[in-house]
C-alpha cells in the first residue's frame, strides 16, 4: 500500500512540477514564468563568476608588482564597450567589452623632391610632430619647468626646420613656372653633376646650357641636390628619434 501511494505521488505531483521547470529553463525568457531580467542576470552572473575564477586563479592580493623605473612600459589601450551592468546590492558597476592593445609605432621616413605636393609633405611633417610630442606625454610625464625634455627641444627644432623647408619648396615651385634668367652666382649649380649618383646623370637634366637659361630649367637641374639635402635631414631626425631615446 505504501508503495502504491508513493508511485501515485510521483506521477501526480512530482513529475508535472519537474516537467514545468524543465520547459521553463529550455524556453528561457520566453517561458510563461520567465522574467527577462532575472533570467539574464542569473545566467550572466554564473558565466562571469566562472570566468573570473579562471582569470584570477592564483591571484594573491598581498603580492604587489614592483615597478622598475629603469624599464618603463607604455601600453596604449582601445576600449570597445558593449554594455554596463550595475549591482545595487554591492554598489558596483562593471564595464563589459573588448580591449585592443596597440604594440607598434609606425615611423615614416620620406624622401621628398620638388615635384611632390606640399600637402603630402605637411601630412608627414605632422606625423613626425605627433610622434615626438605624444612620446613625451606618454613616457616623461610629469613635465618639469626646470628642465626641458629632449623631445620638446627636438620638437621646436623640427617645427622651425620644416617651416624653412616649406618656404624653400614654395619658392622653388614658384620659380619652376617662370622663365626669368637665373642670377650668375646660381648658374654654377650644375657642377653638382660631378658628385651626383649615376641615376641622376641624365643629359637632359644636367646640361650646362639648360641650367643657365631660366629658373624652370635651373630647378630641374638642382632638384636632385635639394632631394639629397632633404634625405639627409630626415635621416638625422630619424636617428635622433630612434636611437637617442627621445
Tab-separated table of C-alpha atoms in Angstrom:
chain	number	residue	atom	x	y	z
A	1	UNK	CA	0.000	0.000	0.000
A	2	UNK	CA	2.819	2.388	0.841
A	3	UNK	CA	4.493	1.628	-2.466
A	4	UNK	CA	1.269	2.387	-4.350
A	5	UNK	CA	0.854	5.708	-2.552
A	6	UNK	CA	4.480	6.593	-3.341
A	7	UNK	CA	4.056	5.950	-7.098
A	8	UNK	CA	0.793	7.914	-7.149
A	9	UNK	CA	2.549	10.866	-5.515
A	10	UNK	CA	5.405	10.668	-8.042
A	11	UNK	CA	3.156	10.599	-11.113
A	12	UNK	CA	0.561	13.094	-9.883
A	13	UNK	CA	2.646	15.795	-8.180
A	14	UNK	CA	6.414	15.498	-8.608
A	15	UNK	CA	6.789	14.718	-12.346
A	16	UNK	CA	4.471	17.525	-13.592
A	17	UNK	CA	6.361	20.054	-11.473
A	18	UNK	CA	9.730	18.888	-12.831
A	19	UNK	CA	8.427	18.944	-16.419
A	20	UNK	CA	7.207	22.511	-15.995
A	21	UNK	CA	10.550	23.547	-14.514
A	22	UNK	CA	12.472	21.954	-17.411
A	23	UNK	CA	10.265	23.643	-20.010
A	24	UNK	CA	10.822	26.970	-18.307
A	25	UNK	CA	14.598	26.503	-18.442
A	26	UNK	CA	14.543	25.450	-22.092
A	27	UNK	CA	12.407	28.371	-23.192
A	28	UNK	CA	14.349	30.856	-21.101
A	29	UNK	CA	12.905	34.343	-21.029
A	30	UNK	CA	10.108	33.286	-23.430
A	31	UNK	CA	8.580	30.836	-20.970
A	32	UNK	CA	5.320	31.534	-19.162
A	33	UNK	CA	7.113	32.177	-15.893
A	34	UNK	CA	10.214	33.618	-17.484
A	35	UNK	CA	11.402	37.024	-16.322
A	36	UNK	CA	13.882	38.597	-18.750
A	37	UNK	CA	15.937	40.498	-16.182
A	38	UNK	CA	16.080	37.610	-13.709
A	39	UNK	CA	16.964	35.048	-16.358
A	40	UNK	CA	19.656	37.227	-17.934
A	41	UNK	CA	21.238	38.321	-14.652
A	42	UNK	CA	21.306	34.778	-13.283
A	43	UNK	CA	22.843	33.190	-16.386
A	44	UNK	CA	25.256	36.076	-16.976
A	45	UNK	CA	26.337	36.193	-13.322
A	46	UNK	CA	27.076	32.481	-13.352
A	47	UNK	CA	29.096	32.864	-16.525
A	48	UNK	CA	31.008	35.858	-15.167
A	49	UNK	CA	31.742	34.108	-11.887
A	50	UNK	CA	33.259	31.098	-13.613
A	51	UNK	CA	35.184	33.381	-15.953
A	52	UNK	CA	36.609	35.432	-13.078
A	53	UNK	CA	37.678	32.270	-11.274
A	54	UNK	CA	39.697	31.241	-14.325
A	55	UNK	CA	41.217	34.680	-14.889
A	56	UNK	CA	42.180	35.377	-11.277
A	57	UNK	CA	43.238	31.877	-10.300
A	58	UNK	CA	46.416	32.048	-8.263
A	59	UNK	CA	45.980	35.787	-7.646
A	60	UNK	CA	47.225	36.954	-4.258
A	61	UNK	CA	46.143	40.499	-3.295
A	62	UNK	CA	49.046	40.710	-0.828
A	63	UNK	CA	51.602	40.324	-3.619
A	64	UNK	CA	52.040	43.627	-5.426
A	65	UNK	CA	54.163	44.040	-8.573
A	66	UNK	CA	57.254	46.221	-8.230
A	67	UNK	CA	57.676	48.946	-10.833
A	68	UNK	CA	61.075	49.072	-12.482
A	69	UNK	CA	61.754	52.742	-13.219
A	70	UNK	CA	64.688	51.947	-15.499
A	71	UNK	CA	62.455	49.876	-17.799
A	72	UNK	CA	59.195	51.785	-18.326
A	73	UNK	CA	56.384	50.109	-20.222
A	74	UNK	CA	53.948	52.158	-22.282
A	75	UNK	CA	50.729	50.424	-23.332
A	76	UNK	CA	48.034	52.019	-25.488
A	77	UNK	CA	44.598	50.501	-24.850
A	78	UNK	CA	41.499	50.926	-27.011
A	79	UNK	CA	38.194	50.095	-25.283
A	80	UNK	CA	35.209	48.759	-27.178
A	81	UNK	CA	32.386	48.931	-24.604
A	82	UNK	CA	29.419	46.615	-25.192
A	83	UNK	CA	27.318	47.305	-22.109
A	84	UNK	CA	27.490	48.273	-18.443
A	85	UNK	CA	25.939	46.287	-15.583
A	86	UNK	CA	25.185	47.848	-12.179
A	87	UNK	CA	24.776	45.875	-8.961
A	88	UNK	CA	22.680	47.823	-6.442
A	89	UNK	CA	23.381	45.466	-3.561
A	90	UNK	CA	27.161	45.540	-3.971
A	91	UNK	CA	27.216	49.159	-5.201
A	92	UNK	CA	29.422	48.222	-8.139
A	93	UNK	CA	29.434	48.912	-11.859
A	94	UNK	CA	31.043	46.529	-14.348
A	95	UNK	CA	32.030	47.543	-17.871
A	96	UNK	CA	31.823	44.721	-20.410
A	97	UNK	CA	33.576	44.877	-23.756
A	98	UNK	CA	36.768	44.208	-25.658
A	99	UNK	CA	40.269	45.605	-25.222
A	100	UNK	CA	42.551	46.217	-28.190
A	101	UNK	CA	46.226	46.878	-27.433
A	102	UNK	CA	48.489	48.857	-29.753
A	103	UNK	CA	52.014	47.457	-29.609
A	104	UNK	CA	53.719	49.125	-32.555
A	105	UNK	CA	54.657	52.655	-33.624
A	106	UNK	CA	54.742	53.409	-37.331
A	107	UNK	CA	57.664	55.617	-38.316
A	108	UNK	CA	57.695	57.304	-41.689
A	109	UNK	CA	60.917	58.279	-43.393
A	110	UNK	CA	60.266	60.007	-46.695
A	111	UNK	CA	62.475	61.346	-49.444
A	112	UNK	CA	60.957	64.493	-50.905
A	113	UNK	CA	61.756	66.238	-54.146
A	114	UNK	CA	60.310	69.413	-55.569
A	115	UNK	CA	57.593	67.770	-57.646
A	116	UNK	CA	55.795	66.213	-54.634
A	117	UNK	CA	52.807	68.336	-53.481
A	118	UNK	CA	53.268	70.319	-50.302
A	119	UNK	CA	50.107	68.798	-48.818
A	120	UNK	CA	51.814	65.397	-48.610
A	121	UNK	CA	54.853	66.998	-47.035
A	122	UNK	CA	52.672	68.653	-44.383
A	123	UNK	CA	50.980	65.321	-43.615
A	124	UNK	CA	54.282	63.561	-42.955
A	125	UNK	CA	55.603	66.548	-41.008
A	126	UNK	CA	52.581	66.396	-38.720
A	127	UNK	CA	53.187	62.672	-38.257
A	128	UNK	CA	56.702	63.373	-37.018
A	129	UNK	CA	55.454	66.117	-34.716
A	130	UNK	CA	52.769	63.892	-33.227
A	131	UNK	CA	55.188	61.026	-32.613
A	132	UNK	CA	57.642	63.255	-30.787
A	133	UNK	CA	55.044	65.244	-28.860
A	134	UNK	CA	52.942	62.282	-27.720
A	135	UNK	CA	56.042	60.250	-26.954
A	136	UNK	CA	56.940	62.886	-24.383
A	137	UNK	CA	53.452	62.795	-22.886
A	138	UNK	CA	53.399	59.009	-22.552
A	139	UNK	CA	56.932	58.443	-21.287
A	140	UNK	CA	58.050	61.577	-19.467
A	141	UNK	CA	55.097	62.922	-17.517
A	142	UNK	CA	55.050	64.992	-15.429
A	143	UNK	CA	56.859	67.666	-17.403
A	144	UNK	CA	59.054	69.933	-15.287
A	145	UNK	CA	59.664	73.654	-15.677
A	146	UNK	CA	63.270	73.464	-14.531
A	147	UNK	CA	64.453	71.182	-17.315
A	148	UNK	CA	63.102	70.916	-20.839
A	149	UNK	CA	62.841	67.294	-22.027
A	150	UNK	CA	64.948	66.498	-25.129
A	151	UNK	CA	61.856	65.600	-27.129
A	152	UNK	CA	60.388	69.090	-26.656
A	153	UNK	CA	63.650	70.657	-27.829
A	154	UNK	CA	63.648	68.424	-30.892
A	155	UNK	CA	60.009	69.309	-31.461
A	156	UNK	CA	60.864	73.018	-31.624
A	157	UNK	CA	63.819	72.363	-33.922
A	158	UNK	CA	61.697	70.191	-36.170
A	159	UNK	CA	58.967	72.804	-36.496
A	160	UNK	CA	61.481	75.516	-37.427
A	161	UNK	CA	63.255	73.222	-39.888
A	162	UNK	CA	60.004	72.142	-41.502
A	163	UNK	CA	58.934	75.762	-41.815
A	164	UNK	CA	62.182	76.608	-43.597
A	165	UNK	CA	61.827	73.560	-45.861
A	166	UNK	CA	58.281	74.506	-46.824
A	167	UNK	CA	59.354	78.075	-47.587
A	168	UNK	CA	62.198	76.877	-49.824
A	169	UNK	CA	59.949	74.409	-51.627
A	170	UNK	CA	57.317	77.087	-52.192
A	171	UNK	CA	59.939	79.374	-53.744
A	172	UNK	CA	61.273	76.618	-55.980
A	173	UNK	CA	57.794	75.617	-57.109
A	174	UNK	CA	57.092	79.253	-57.952
A	175	UNK	CA	60.349	79.714	-59.842
A	176	UNK	CA	59.819	76.456	-61.726
A	177	UNK	CA	56.964	78.050	-63.684
A	178	UNK	CA	58.812	81.271	-64.554
A	179	UNK	CA	61.161	81.852	-67.453
A	180	UNK	CA	63.253	84.528	-65.708
A	181	UNK	CA	67.015	84.445	-66.114
A	182	UNK	CA	68.920	82.803	-63.271
A	183	UNK	CA	71.458	85.069	-61.476
A	184	UNK	CA	75.063	84.356	-62.378
A	185	UNK	CA	76.157	83.007	-58.930
A	186	UNK	CA	73.417	80.371	-59.094
A	187	UNK	CA	74.174	79.332	-62.646
A	188	UNK	CA	77.107	77.256	-61.431
A	189	UNK	CA	74.795	74.857	-59.603
A	190	UNK	CA	75.273	72.460	-62.492
A	191	UNK	CA	78.656	71.484	-61.025
A	192	UNK	CA	76.806	69.109	-58.677
A	193	UNK	CA	76.578	66.714	-61.605
A	194	UNK	CA	80.147	65.633	-60.812
A	195	UNK	CA	79.044	64.386	-57.385
A	196	UNK	CA	75.576	63.114	-58.194
A	197	UNK	CA	74.735	59.382	-58.334
A	198	UNK	CA	74.570	57.778	-61.741
A	199	UNK	CA	70.768	57.595	-61.612
A	200	UNK	CA	70.629	61.424	-61.717
A	201	UNK	CA	73.193	61.905	-64.502
A	202	UNK	CA	70.812	62.296	-67.405
A	203	UNK	CA	71.972	64.574	-70.151
A	204	UNK	CA	68.591	66.246	-70.500
A	205	UNK	CA	68.732	67.272	-66.849
A	206	UNK	CA	72.338	68.236	-66.188
A	207	UNK	CA	73.290	70.080	-69.342
A	208	UNK	CA	75.035	73.330	-68.584
A	209	UNK	CA	73.028	75.155	-71.228
A	210	UNK	CA	69.735	74.255	-69.558
A	211	UNK	CA	70.982	75.231	-66.117
A	212	UNK	CA	71.936	78.723	-67.232
A	213	UNK	CA	68.866	79.643	-69.262
A	214	UNK	CA	65.986	80.241	-66.830
A	215	UNK	CA	64.599	79.362	-63.412
A	216	UNK	CA	62.460	76.490	-64.676
A	217	UNK	CA	65.410	74.630	-66.160
A	218	UNK	CA	67.616	75.526	-63.190
A	219	UNK	CA	65.142	73.964	-60.745
A	220	UNK	CA	65.050	70.775	-62.813
A	221	UNK	CA	68.830	70.595	-62.631
A	222	UNK	CA	69.070	71.426	-58.930
A	223	UNK	CA	66.232	69.128	-57.888
A	224	UNK	CA	68.448	66.103	-57.057
A	225	UNK	CA	70.623	68.296	-54.838
A	226	UNK	CA	67.648	69.519	-52.822
A	227	UNK	CA	66.318	65.989	-52.632
A	228	UNK	CA	69.643	64.839	-51.203
A	229	UNK	CA	69.567	67.625	-48.590
A	230	UNK	CA	66.052	66.626	-47.535
A	231	UNK	CA	67.062	62.978	-47.331
A	232	UNK	CA	69.973	63.827	-45.015
A	233	UNK	CA	67.658	65.947	-42.874
A	234	UNK	CA	65.127	63.154	-42.392
A	235	UNK	CA	67.848	60.604	-41.683
A	236	UNK	CA	69.147	62.865	-38.893
A	237	UNK	CA	65.634	63.261	-37.461
A	238	UNK	CA	65.079	59.510	-37.570
A	239	UNK	CA	68.396	58.810	-35.821
A	240	UNK	CA	67.640	61.353	-33.093
A	241	UNK	CA	64.177	59.971	-32.516
A	242	UNK	CA	65.071	56.272	-32.643
A	243	UNK	CA	68.485	55.985	-31.017
A	244	UNK	CA	68.856	58.827	-28.519
A	245	UNK	CA	65.780	57.771	-26.570
A	246	UNK	CA	63.729	60.868	-27.203
